[in-house]
Amino acid sequence: QANSSNAISELDKEFDGLYSVLDEMKGSMAGTIQQEAARKIQALQDQISQCTNGLESSEELVELAVQSLDIKDPAEFLK
């Protein structure tokens, strides 16, 4: 009976130790995943910003091209 109680006590201690290690690993892995997700979200936001800027520049060029095509006077067109 005493040996059985000691064995159960040792198993409980070992289980608690293993659980503690696993819990620490879980926290570490969750932190790493959150950091990676934040990095990827920031990269996507940067790409969206670059695309938006490129689109706005393209729109300005298209507007300038349309205005240029509307000019009928050759001298005015050269300006």
CSV table of C-alpha atoms in Angstrom, one decimal:
chain,number,residue,atom,x,y,z
A,1,GLN,CA,0.0,0.0,0.0
A,2,ALA,CA,2.8,2.4,0.9
A,3,ASN,CA,4.7,1.6,-2.3
A,4,SER,CA,1.5,2.1,-4.3
A,5,SER,CA,0.9,5.5,-2.7
A,6,ASN,CA,4.6,6.5,-3.3
A,7,ALA,CA,4.3,5.4,-7.0
A,8,ILE,CA,1.1,7.4,-7.5
A,9,SER,CA,2.7,10.4,-5.8
A,10,GLU,CA,5.8,10.2,-8.0
A,11,LEU,CA,3.6,9.8,-11.1
A,12,ASP,CA,1.6,12.9,-10.1
A,13,LYS,CA,4.8,14.9,-9.7
A,14,GLU,CA,6.1,13.7,-13.0
A,15,PHE,CA,2.8,14.5,-14.7
A,16,ASP,CA,2.7,18.0,-13.2
A,17,GLY,CA,6.3,18.6,-14.4
A,18,LEU,CA,5.4,17.4,-17.9
A,19,TYR,CA,2.2,19.4,-17.9
A,20,SER,CA,4.2,22.5,-16.9
A,21,VAL,CA,6.7,22.0,-19.7
A,22,LEU,CA,3.9,21.5,-22.2
A,23,ASP,CA,2.1,24.6,-21.0
A,24,GLU,CA,5.3,26.6,-21.4
A,25,MET,CA,5.8,25.2,-24.9
A,26,LYS,CA,2.2,26.0,-25.8
A,27,GLY,CA,2.7,29.6,-24.6
A,28,SER,CA,5.9,30.0,-26.6
A,29,MET,CA,4.4,28.5,-29.7
A,30,ALA,CA,1.3,30.6,-29.5
A,31,GLY,CA,3.5,33.7,-29.1
A,32,THR,CA,5.5,32.7,-32.1
A,33,ILE,CA,2.4,32.2,-34.2
A,34,GLN,CA,0.9,35.5,-33.1
A,35,GLN,CA,4.1,37.3,-34.0
A,36,GLU,CA,4.2,35.6,-37.4
A,37,ALA,CA,0.6,36.5,-38.0
A,38,ALA,CA,1.2,40.1,-37.1
A,39,ARG,CA,4.3,40.2,-39.4
A,40,LYS,CA,2.3,38.8,-42.3
A,41,ILE,CA,-0.6,41.2,-41.7
A,42,GLN,CA,1.8,44.1,-41.7
A,43,ALA,CA,3.4,42.9,-44.9
A,44,LEU,CA,-0.1,42.6,-46.5
A,45,GLN,CA,-1.0,46.1,-45.3
A,46,ASP,CA,2.2,47.5,-46.8
A,47,GLN,CA,1.4,45.8,-50.1
A,48,ILE,CA,-2.1,47.2,-50.1
A,49,SER,CA,-0.7,50.6,-49.5
A,50,GLN,CA,1.8,50.3,-52.3
A,51,CYS,CA,-0.9,49.0,-54.7
A,52,THR,CA,-3.2,51.9,-53.6
A,53,ASN,CA,-0.4,54.4,-54.3
A,54,GLY,CA,0.3,52.8,-57.7
A,55,LEU,CA,-3.4,52.8,-58.6
A,56,GLU,CA,-3.7,56.5,-57.6
A,57,SER,CA,-0.7,57.3,-59.8
A,58,SER,CA,-2.1,55.4,-62.7
A,59,GLU,CA,-5.4,57.2,-62.4
A,60,GLU,CA,-3.6,60.6,-62.5
A,61,LEU,CA,-1.7,59.4,-65.6
A,62,VAL,CA,-5.0,58.3,-67.3
A,63,GLU,CA,-6.6,61.6,-66.5
A,64,LEU,CA,-3.6,63.5,-67.9
A,65,ALA,CA,-3.7,61.4,-71.0
A,66,VAL,CA,-7.5,62.0,-71.5
A,67,GLN,CA,-7.0,65.7,-71.1
A,68,SER,CA,-4.1,65.6,-73.6
A,69,LEU,CA,-6.3,63.8,-76.1
A,70,ASP,CA,-9.0,66.4,-75.7
A,71,ILE,CA,-6.6,69.2,-76.8
A,72,LYS,CA,-7.4,70.2,-80.4
A,73,ASP,CA,-4.8,73.0,-80.8
A,74,PRO,CA,-1.4,71.6,-81.8
A,75,ALA,CA,0.5,74.4,-80.0
A,76,GLU,CA,-1.5,73.9,-76.9
A,77,PHE,CA,-0.9,70.2,-77.1
A,78,LEU,CA,2.9,70.7,-77.1
A,79,LYS,CA,2.6,72.7,-73.8
